[in-house]
Coordinates of C-alpha atoms in Angstrom, one line a residue:
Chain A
X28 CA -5.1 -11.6 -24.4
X29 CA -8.8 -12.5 -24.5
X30 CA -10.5 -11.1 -21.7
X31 CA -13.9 -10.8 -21.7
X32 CA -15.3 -9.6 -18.6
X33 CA -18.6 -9.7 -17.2
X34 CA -20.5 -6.2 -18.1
X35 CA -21.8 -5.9 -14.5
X36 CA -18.5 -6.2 -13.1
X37 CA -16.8 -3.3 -15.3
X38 CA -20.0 -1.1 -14.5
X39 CA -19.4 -1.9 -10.6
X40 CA -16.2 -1.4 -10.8
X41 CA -16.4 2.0 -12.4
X42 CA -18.8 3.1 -10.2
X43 CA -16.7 2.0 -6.9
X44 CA -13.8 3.2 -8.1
X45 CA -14.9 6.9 -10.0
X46 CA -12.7 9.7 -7.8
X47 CA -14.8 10.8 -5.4
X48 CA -13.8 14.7 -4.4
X49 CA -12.0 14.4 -1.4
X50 CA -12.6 17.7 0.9
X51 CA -9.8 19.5 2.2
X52 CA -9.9 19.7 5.8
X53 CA -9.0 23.3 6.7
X54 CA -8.4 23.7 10.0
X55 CA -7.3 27.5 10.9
X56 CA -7.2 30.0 7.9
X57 CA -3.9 31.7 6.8
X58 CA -5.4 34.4 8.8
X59 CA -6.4 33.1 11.8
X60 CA -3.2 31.0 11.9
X61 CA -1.3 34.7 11.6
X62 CA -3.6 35.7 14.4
X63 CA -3.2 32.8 16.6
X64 CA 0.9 32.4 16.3
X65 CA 1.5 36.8 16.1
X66 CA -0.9 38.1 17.4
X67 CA -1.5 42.2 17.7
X68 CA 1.2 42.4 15.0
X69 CA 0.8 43.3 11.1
X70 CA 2.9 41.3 9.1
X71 CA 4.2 41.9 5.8
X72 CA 5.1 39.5 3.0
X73 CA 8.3 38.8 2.4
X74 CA 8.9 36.0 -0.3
X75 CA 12.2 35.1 -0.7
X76 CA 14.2 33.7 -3.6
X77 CA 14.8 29.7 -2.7
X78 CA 18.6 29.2 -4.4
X79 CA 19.7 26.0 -5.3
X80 CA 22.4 26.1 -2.5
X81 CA 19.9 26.6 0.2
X82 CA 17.6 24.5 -1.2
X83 CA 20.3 21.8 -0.7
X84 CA 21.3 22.9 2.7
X85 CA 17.5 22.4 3.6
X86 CA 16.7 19.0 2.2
X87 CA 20.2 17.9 4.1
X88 CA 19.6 19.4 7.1
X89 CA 16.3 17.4 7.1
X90 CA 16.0 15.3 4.7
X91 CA 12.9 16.6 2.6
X92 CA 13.2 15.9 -0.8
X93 CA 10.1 18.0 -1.3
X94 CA 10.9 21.4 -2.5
X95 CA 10.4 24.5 -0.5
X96 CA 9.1 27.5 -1.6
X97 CA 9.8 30.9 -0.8
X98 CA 6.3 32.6 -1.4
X99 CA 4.6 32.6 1.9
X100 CA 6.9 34.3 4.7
X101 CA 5.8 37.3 6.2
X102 CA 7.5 39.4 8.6
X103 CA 6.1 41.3 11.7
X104 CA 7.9 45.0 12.7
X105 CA 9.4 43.1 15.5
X106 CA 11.4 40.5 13.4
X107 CA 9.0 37.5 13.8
X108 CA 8.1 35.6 11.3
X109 CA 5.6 33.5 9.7
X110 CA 5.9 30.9 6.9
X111 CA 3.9 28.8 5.1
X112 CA 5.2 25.0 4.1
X113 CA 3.7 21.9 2.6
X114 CA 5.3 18.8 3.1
X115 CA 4.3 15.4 1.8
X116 CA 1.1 13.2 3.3
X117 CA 0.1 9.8 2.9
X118 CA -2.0 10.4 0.3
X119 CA -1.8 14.2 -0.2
X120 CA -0.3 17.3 1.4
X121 CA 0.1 18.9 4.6
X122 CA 0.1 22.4 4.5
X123 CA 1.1 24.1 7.9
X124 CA 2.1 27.6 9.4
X125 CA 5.5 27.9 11.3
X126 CA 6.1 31.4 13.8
X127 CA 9.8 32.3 14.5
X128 CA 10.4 34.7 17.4
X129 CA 13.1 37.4 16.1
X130 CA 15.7 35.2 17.4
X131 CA 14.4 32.2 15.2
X132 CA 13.0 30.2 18.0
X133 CA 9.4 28.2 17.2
X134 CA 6.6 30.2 18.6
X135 CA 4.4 28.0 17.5
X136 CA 2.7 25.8 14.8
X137 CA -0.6 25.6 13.2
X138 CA -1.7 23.1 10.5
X139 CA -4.1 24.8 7.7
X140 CA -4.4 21.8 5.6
X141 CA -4.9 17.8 6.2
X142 CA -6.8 15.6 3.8
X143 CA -5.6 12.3 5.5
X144 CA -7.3 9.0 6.4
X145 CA -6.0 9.0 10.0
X146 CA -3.7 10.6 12.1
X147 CA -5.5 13.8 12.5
X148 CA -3.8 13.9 16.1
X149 CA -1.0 16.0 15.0
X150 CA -3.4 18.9 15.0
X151 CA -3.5 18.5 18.7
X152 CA -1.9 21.0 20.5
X153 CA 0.0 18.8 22.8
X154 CA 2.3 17.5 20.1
X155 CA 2.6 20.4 18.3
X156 CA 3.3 22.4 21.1
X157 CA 6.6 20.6 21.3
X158 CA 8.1 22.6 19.3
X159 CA 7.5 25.6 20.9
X160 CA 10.9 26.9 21.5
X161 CA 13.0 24.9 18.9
X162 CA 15.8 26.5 17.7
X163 CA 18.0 25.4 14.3
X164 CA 20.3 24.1 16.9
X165 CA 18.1 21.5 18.4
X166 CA 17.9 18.1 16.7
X167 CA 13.7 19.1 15.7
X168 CA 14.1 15.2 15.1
X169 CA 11.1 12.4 15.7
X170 CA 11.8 10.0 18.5
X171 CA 14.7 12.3 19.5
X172 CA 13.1 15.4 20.8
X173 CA 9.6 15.3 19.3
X174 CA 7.4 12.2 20.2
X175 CA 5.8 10.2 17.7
X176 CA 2.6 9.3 17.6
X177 CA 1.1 6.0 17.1
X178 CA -0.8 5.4 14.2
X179 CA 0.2 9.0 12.6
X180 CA 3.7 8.5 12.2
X181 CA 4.3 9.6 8.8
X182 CA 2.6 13.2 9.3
X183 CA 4.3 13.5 12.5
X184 CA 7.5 12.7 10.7
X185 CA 7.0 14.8 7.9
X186 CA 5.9 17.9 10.0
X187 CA 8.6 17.5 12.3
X188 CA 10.8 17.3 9.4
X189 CA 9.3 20.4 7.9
X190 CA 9.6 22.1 11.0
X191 CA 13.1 21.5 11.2
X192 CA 14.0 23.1 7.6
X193 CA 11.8 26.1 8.4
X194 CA 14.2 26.7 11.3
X195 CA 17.1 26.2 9.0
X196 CA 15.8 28.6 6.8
X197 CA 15.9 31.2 9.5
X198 CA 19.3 30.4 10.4
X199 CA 20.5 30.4 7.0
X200 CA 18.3 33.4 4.9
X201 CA 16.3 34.9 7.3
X202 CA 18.2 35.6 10.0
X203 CA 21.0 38.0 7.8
X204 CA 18.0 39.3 6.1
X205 CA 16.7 40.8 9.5
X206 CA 20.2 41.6 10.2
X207 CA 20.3 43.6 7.2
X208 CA 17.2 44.9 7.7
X209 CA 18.0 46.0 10.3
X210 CA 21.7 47.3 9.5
X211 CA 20.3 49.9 7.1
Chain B
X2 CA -24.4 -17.8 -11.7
X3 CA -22.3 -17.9 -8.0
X4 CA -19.5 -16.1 -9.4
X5 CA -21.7 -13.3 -10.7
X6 CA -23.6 -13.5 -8.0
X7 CA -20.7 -12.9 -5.2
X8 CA -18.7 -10.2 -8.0
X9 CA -22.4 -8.3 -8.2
X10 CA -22.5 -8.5 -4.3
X11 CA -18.9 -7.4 -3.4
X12 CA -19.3 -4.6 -5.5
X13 CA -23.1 -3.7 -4.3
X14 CA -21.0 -3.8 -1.1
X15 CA -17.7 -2.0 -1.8
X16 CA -19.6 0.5 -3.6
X17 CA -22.2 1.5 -0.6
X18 CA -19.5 1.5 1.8
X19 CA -17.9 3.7 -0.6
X20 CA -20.3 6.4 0.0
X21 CA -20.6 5.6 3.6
X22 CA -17.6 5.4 5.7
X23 CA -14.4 7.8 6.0
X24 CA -11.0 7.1 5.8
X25 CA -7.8 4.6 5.0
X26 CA -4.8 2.4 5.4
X27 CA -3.9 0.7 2.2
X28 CA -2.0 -1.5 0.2
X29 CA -0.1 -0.3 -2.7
X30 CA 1.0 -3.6 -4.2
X31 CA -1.0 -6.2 -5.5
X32 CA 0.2 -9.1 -4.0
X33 CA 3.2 -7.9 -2.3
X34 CA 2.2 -7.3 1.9
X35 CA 4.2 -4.2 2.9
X36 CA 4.0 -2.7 6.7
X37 CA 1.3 -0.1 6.1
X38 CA -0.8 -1.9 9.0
X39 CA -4.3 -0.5 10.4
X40 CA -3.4 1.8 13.6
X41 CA -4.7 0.7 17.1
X42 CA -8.5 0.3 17.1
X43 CA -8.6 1.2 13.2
X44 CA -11.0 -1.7 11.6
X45 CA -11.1 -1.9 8.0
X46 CA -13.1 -3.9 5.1
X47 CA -11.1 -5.1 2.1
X48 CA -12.4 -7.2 -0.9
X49 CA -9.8 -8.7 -3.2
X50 CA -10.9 -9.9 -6.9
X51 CA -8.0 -12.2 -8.7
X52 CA -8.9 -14.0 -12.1
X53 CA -5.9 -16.2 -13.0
X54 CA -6.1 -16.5 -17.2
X55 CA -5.0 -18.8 -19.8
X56 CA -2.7 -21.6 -19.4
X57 CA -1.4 -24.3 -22.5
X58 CA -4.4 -24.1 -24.7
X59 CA -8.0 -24.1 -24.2
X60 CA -9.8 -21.9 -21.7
X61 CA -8.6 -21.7 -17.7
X62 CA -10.3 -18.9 -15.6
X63 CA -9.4 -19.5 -12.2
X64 CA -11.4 -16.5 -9.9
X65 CA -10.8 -16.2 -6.1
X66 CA -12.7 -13.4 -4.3
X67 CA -10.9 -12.5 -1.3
X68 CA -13.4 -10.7 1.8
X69 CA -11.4 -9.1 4.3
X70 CA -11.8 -7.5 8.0
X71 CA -8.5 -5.9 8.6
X72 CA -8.2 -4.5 12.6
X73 CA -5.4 -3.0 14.6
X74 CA -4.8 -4.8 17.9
X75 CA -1.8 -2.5 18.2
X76 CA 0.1 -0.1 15.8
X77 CA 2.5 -2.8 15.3
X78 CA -0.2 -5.8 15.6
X79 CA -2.4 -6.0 12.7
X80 CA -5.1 -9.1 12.9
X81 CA -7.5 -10.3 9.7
X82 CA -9.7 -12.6 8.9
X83 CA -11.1 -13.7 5.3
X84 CA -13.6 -15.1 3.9
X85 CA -12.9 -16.8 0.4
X86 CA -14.7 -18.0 -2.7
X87 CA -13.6 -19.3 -5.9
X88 CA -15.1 -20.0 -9.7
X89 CA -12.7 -22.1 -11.9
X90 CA -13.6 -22.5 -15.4
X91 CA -11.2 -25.1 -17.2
X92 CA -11.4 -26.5 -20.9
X93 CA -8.5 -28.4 -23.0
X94 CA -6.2 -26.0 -20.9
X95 CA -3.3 -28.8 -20.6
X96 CA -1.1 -30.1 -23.3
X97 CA 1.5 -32.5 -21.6
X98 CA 1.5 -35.6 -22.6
X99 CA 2.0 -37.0 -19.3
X100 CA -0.9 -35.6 -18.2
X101 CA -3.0 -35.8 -21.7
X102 CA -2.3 -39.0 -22.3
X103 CA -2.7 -39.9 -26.3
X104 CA -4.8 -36.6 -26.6
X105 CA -3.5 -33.3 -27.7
X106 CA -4.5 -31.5 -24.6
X107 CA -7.3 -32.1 -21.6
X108 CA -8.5 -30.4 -18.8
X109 CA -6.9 -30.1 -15.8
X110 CA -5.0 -27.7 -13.3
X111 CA -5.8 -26.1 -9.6
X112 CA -9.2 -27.1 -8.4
X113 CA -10.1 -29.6 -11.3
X114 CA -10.6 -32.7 -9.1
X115 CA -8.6 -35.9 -10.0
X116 CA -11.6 -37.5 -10.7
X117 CA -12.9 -35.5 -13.2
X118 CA -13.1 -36.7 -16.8
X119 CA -10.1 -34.5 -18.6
X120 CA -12.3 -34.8 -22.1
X121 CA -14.7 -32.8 -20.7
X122 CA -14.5 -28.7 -19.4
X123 CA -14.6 -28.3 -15.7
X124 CA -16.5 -25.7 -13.9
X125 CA -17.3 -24.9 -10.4
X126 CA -17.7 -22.0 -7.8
X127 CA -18.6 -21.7 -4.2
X128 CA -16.9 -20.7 -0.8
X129 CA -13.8 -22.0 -0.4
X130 CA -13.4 -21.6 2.9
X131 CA -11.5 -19.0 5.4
X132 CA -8.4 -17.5 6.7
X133 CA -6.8 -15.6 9.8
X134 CA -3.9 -13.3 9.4
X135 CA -1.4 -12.0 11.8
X136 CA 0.9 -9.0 10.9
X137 CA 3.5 -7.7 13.2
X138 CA 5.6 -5.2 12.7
X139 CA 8.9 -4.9 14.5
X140 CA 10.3 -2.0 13.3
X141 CA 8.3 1.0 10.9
X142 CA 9.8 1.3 7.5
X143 CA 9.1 5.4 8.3
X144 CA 11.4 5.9 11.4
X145 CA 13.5 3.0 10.1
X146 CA 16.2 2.2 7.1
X147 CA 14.5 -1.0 6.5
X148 CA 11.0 -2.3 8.0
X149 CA 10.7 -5.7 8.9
X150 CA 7.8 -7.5 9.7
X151 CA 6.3 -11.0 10.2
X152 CA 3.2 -12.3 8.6
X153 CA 1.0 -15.6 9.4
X154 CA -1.7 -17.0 7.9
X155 CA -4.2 -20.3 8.3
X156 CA -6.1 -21.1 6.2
X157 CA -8.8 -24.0 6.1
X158 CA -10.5 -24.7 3.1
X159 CA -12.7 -26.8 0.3
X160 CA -9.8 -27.1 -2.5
X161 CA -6.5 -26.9 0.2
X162 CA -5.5 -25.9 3.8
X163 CA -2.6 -24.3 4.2
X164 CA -0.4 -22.8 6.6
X165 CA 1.9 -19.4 5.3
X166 CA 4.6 -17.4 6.5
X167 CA 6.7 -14.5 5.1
X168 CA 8.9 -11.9 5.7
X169 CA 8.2 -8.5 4.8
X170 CA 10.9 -5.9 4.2
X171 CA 10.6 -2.7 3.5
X172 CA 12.1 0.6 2.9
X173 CA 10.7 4.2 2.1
X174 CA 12.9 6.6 -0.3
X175 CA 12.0 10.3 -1.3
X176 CA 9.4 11.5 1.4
X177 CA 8.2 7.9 1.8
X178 CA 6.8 8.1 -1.7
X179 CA 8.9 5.6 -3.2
X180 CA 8.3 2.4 -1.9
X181 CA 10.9 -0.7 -2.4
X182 CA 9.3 -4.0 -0.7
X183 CA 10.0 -7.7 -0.5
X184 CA 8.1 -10.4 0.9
X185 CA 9.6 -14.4 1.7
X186 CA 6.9 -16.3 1.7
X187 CA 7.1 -20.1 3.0
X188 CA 3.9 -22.4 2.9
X189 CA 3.1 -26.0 3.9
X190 CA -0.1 -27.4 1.5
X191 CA -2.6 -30.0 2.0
X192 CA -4.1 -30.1 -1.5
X193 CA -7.7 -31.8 -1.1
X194 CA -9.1 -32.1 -5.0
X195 CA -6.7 -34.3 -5.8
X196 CA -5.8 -38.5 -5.1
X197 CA -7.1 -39.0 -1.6
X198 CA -7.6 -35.1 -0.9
X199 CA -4.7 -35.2 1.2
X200 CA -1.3 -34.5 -0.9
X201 CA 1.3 -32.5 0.8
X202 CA 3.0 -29.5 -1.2
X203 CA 5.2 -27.1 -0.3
X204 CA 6.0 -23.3 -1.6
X205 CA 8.9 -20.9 -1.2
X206 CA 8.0 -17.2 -3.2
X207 CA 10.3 -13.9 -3.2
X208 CA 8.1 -11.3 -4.2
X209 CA 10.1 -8.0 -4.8
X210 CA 8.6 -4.4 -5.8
X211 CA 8.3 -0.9 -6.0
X212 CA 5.8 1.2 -6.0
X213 CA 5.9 5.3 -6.5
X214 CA 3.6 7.8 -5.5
X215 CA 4.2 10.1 -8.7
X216 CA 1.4 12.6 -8.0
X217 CA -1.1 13.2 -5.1
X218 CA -3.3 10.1 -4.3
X219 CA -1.6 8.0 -7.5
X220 CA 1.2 5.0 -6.9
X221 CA 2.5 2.9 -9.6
X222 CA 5.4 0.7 -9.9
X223 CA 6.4 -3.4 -11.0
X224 CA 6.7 -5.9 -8.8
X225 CA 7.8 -9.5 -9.8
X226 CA 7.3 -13.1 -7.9
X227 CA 10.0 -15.7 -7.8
X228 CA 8.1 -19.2 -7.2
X229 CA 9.0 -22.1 -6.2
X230 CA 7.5 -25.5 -5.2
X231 CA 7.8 -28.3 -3.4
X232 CA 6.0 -32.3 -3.8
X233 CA 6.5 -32.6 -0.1
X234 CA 6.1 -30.8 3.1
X235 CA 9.1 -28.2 4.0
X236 CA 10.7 -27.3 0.7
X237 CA 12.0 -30.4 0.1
X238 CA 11.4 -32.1 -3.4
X239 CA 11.3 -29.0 -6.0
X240 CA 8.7 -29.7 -8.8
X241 CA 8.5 -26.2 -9.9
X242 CA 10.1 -23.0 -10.9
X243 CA 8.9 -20.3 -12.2
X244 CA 8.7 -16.3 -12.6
X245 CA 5.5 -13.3 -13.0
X246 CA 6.1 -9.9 -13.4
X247 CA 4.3 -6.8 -14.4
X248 CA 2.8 -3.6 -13.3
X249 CA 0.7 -2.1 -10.4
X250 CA -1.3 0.9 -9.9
X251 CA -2.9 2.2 -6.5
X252 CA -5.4 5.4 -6.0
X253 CA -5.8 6.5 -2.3
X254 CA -8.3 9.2 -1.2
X255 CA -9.2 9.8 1.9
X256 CA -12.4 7.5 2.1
X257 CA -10.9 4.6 0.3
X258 CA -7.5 3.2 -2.0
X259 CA -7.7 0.9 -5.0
X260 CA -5.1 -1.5 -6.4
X261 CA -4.8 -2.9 -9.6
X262 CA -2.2 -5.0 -10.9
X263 CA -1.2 -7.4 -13.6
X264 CA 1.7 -9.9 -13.7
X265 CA 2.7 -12.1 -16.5
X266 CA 4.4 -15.4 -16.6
X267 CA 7.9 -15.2 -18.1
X268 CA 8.8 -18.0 -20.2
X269 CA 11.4 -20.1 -18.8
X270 CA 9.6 -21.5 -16.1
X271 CA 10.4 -25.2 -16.0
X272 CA 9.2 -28.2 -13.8
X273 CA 11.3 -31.2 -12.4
X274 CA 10.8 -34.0 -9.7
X275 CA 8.1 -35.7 -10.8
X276 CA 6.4 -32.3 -11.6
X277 CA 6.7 -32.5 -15.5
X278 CA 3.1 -33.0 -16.4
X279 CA 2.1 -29.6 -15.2
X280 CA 4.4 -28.0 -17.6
X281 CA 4.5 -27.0 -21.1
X282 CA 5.5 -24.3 -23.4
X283 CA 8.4 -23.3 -21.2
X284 CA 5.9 -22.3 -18.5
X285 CA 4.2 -23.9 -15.3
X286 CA 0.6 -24.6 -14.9
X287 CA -1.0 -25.6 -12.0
X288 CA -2.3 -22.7 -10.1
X289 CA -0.9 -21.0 -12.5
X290 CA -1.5 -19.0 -15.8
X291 CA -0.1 -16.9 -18.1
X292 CA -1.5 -13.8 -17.0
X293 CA -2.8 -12.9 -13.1
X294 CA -4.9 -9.7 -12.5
X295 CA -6.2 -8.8 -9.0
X296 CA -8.3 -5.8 -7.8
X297 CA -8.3 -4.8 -4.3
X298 CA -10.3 -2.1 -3.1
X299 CA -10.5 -0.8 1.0
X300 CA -12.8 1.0 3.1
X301 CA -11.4 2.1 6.5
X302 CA -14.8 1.2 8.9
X303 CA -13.9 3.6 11.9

């Protein structure tokens, strides 16, 4: 090949394309999301080991490929718990905070982290507070029992999505654990 | 220089509202259209660069800038308009006899007016004219197995007017990150540059990709075109076949995506139905070229 392009257009080009730093819009702190979804409770960490098998009875309950991990749960005294999940964006990552009551039902969700063009509206509390109440046993599934919305369809699939595996995880790890726990 | 001129001034332009605006809806494939469409009220700007290269022998540089407003009507609707420009730079780029005559090659090809003398290069540049676009979607590649959505564009212009429709199909794998998209593309042509500027053609294209999101903000993939085209209106009268296929990359930040991608013309190509002279070398000319690059950079406006 014998390209030879103009000088100008190589500098332009450089310039308009050179990554600019895209800021991470944080929206409540791990913190404040702990304080907002338990609140008047101290909660301890408790990371759990993700095994293969319940990684795969995650992704096919719904259908994340993403992997989860096991790092950020906490616990409260009272069997609550809070976790911390990403799951994939349009461009980037959604990081976001799910609270289980001690019987695994969604308290409530809060989204720490969304670097995306559009579709900031699944931060509102309307739509997320549609999962308030959400057990495993509920389909947790969009245009079922959550509503999409238009023009943020993919977050809104991938948090519902996200949500939906988190419950999972209760039903399938956490819930014996607090049995245990409890037990001893 | 025009085509300096307008490449100096898209980039002036993409690169201020680079710095200026927020936000994104993109396209990850060069040429394929998939069903990422602006959301409701959502207006963007998008410039397209394409330089077709190289055909027989000689020099062919065929440039069309492509300047785009992009705006949601809907979330399924998705209405454009274009402004487009071109810069063709052809020398001794043929080599068929049938259109050479007794001389080993001449120039000729897309844009080079019948009229011309084909001993002598051909260069020219200026607006070529505009085009709306239509996109709707009836059902979201997302929340469905397989998007589908139909496309229409008009186009009125200095060098052809056309009229273009396709099909786009898609479907998402893996998280939506891996993309697999087709597009059938059916266009009725009124070339202008040629004979009496008013010679009907015909195109029928299956454009087939993929496109993977392998790490935050950073798709690549192949895509390939399957082209075909017609001496008369409606696909009837085949005069050329041919195939381009090669690789695409796309960066997506918040503020703004950019798409790159190359596609080579596989030998093989041949030409028939009174078509012949625009062949050689087991590939088709015309439009075409042996290589096609196209940049496309957006800039969500709201």
């Amino acid at each position: 090949m014998n390209w030879k392009p103009n000088p100008l257009f190589i500098i332009g080009l450089t310039i308009a394309t050179a990554p600019i730093v895209a800021q991470a819009k944080i929206y409540v702190s791990l913190e404040q999301a702990q304080k907002i979804l338990i609140p008047n409770k101290s909660l301890v960490k408790n990371p759990i080991i993700i095994t293969e098998d319940l990684q795969d009875k995650m992704r096919s309950a719904s259908s994340i490929r993403h992997p989860f991990q096991g790092e950020r749960i906490w616990r409260a005294a009272d069997g609550s718990w809070f976790i911390v999940d990403e799951v994939v964006g349009k461009h980037e990552m959604i990081t976001y905070a799910v609270a289980l009551n001690p019987s695994g039902a969604v308290i409530g969700i809060e989204i720490l982290e969304y670097v995306e063009s559009y579709g900031y509206e699944v931060a509102e509390a309307n739509w997320r507070k549609q999962f308030v109440g959400k057990t495993a046993t509920d389909p947790i599934k969009l245009n079922q029992d959550i509503q999409n919305i238009g023009g943020a369809t993919l977050s809104c699939k991938h948090l519902t999505d996200g949500v939906k595996r988190v419950a999972v995880l209760y039903d399938i790890a956490l819930k014996n654990q607090t049995f245990s726990l409890k037990a001893k | 220089m025009t085509i300096k001129r307008l490449v100096a001034f898209s980039i002036l332009l993409a690169t201020a509202l680079h710095f200026s605006f927020a936000n994104a809806g993109e396209g990850a494939f060069g040429w394929i259209y998939t069903l990422d469409l602006q959301p409701k009220g959502k207006l963007e700007f998008e410039q397209r660069l394409q330089l077709n290269k190289q055909q027989a022998a000689g020099t062919y540089d065929a440039w069309t800038a492509r300047t785009e407003l992009e705006y949601g009507l809907t979330n399924d609707l998705q209405i454009a308009g274009y402004i487009n420009s071109y810069y063709t730079s052809a020398s001794q780029n043929y080599t068929n006899p049938e259109a050479c005559g007794d001389s080993p090659s001449c120039t000729g090809g897309y844009g080079v007016p019948s009229s011309h003398d084909p001993a002598t290069p051909y260069r020219k540049s200026g607006i070529e004219g505009g085009s709306l676009e239509a996109i709707y979607r009836l059902t979201n590649p997302v929340t469905s197995p397989v998007g589908v959505g139909l496309y229409l564009e008009p186009t009125i212009g200095r060098n052809k007017n056309e009229i273009e429709a396709r099909l786009l199909l898609q479907s998402n794998f893996i998280d939506d990150r891996l993309i697999l998209a087709g597009n059938v593309v059916v266009a009725n042509e009124r070339l202008k540059f040629i004979e009496n500027g008013n010679v009907p053609e015909s195109m029928l294209d299956f454009l087939v990709g993929a496109s993977y999101r392998f790490a935050p903000k950073w798709s690549a993939g192949v895509e390939a075109r399957f082209h075909n085209d017609y001496s008369e209106l409606n696909l009837r009268n085949q005069v050329q076949r041919a195939t381009f296929v090669g690789p695409n990359m796309h960066y997506a930040a918040k503020d703004w995506w950019v798409t790159g991608a190359w596609r080579y013309q596989l030998k093989g190509g041949t030409c028939m139905g009174g078509g012949e002279a625009e062949c050689s070398n087991a590939r088709v000319w015309d439009s075409h070229s042996v290589n096609e690059f196209i940049v496309k950079v957006g800039f969500p406006l709201n």
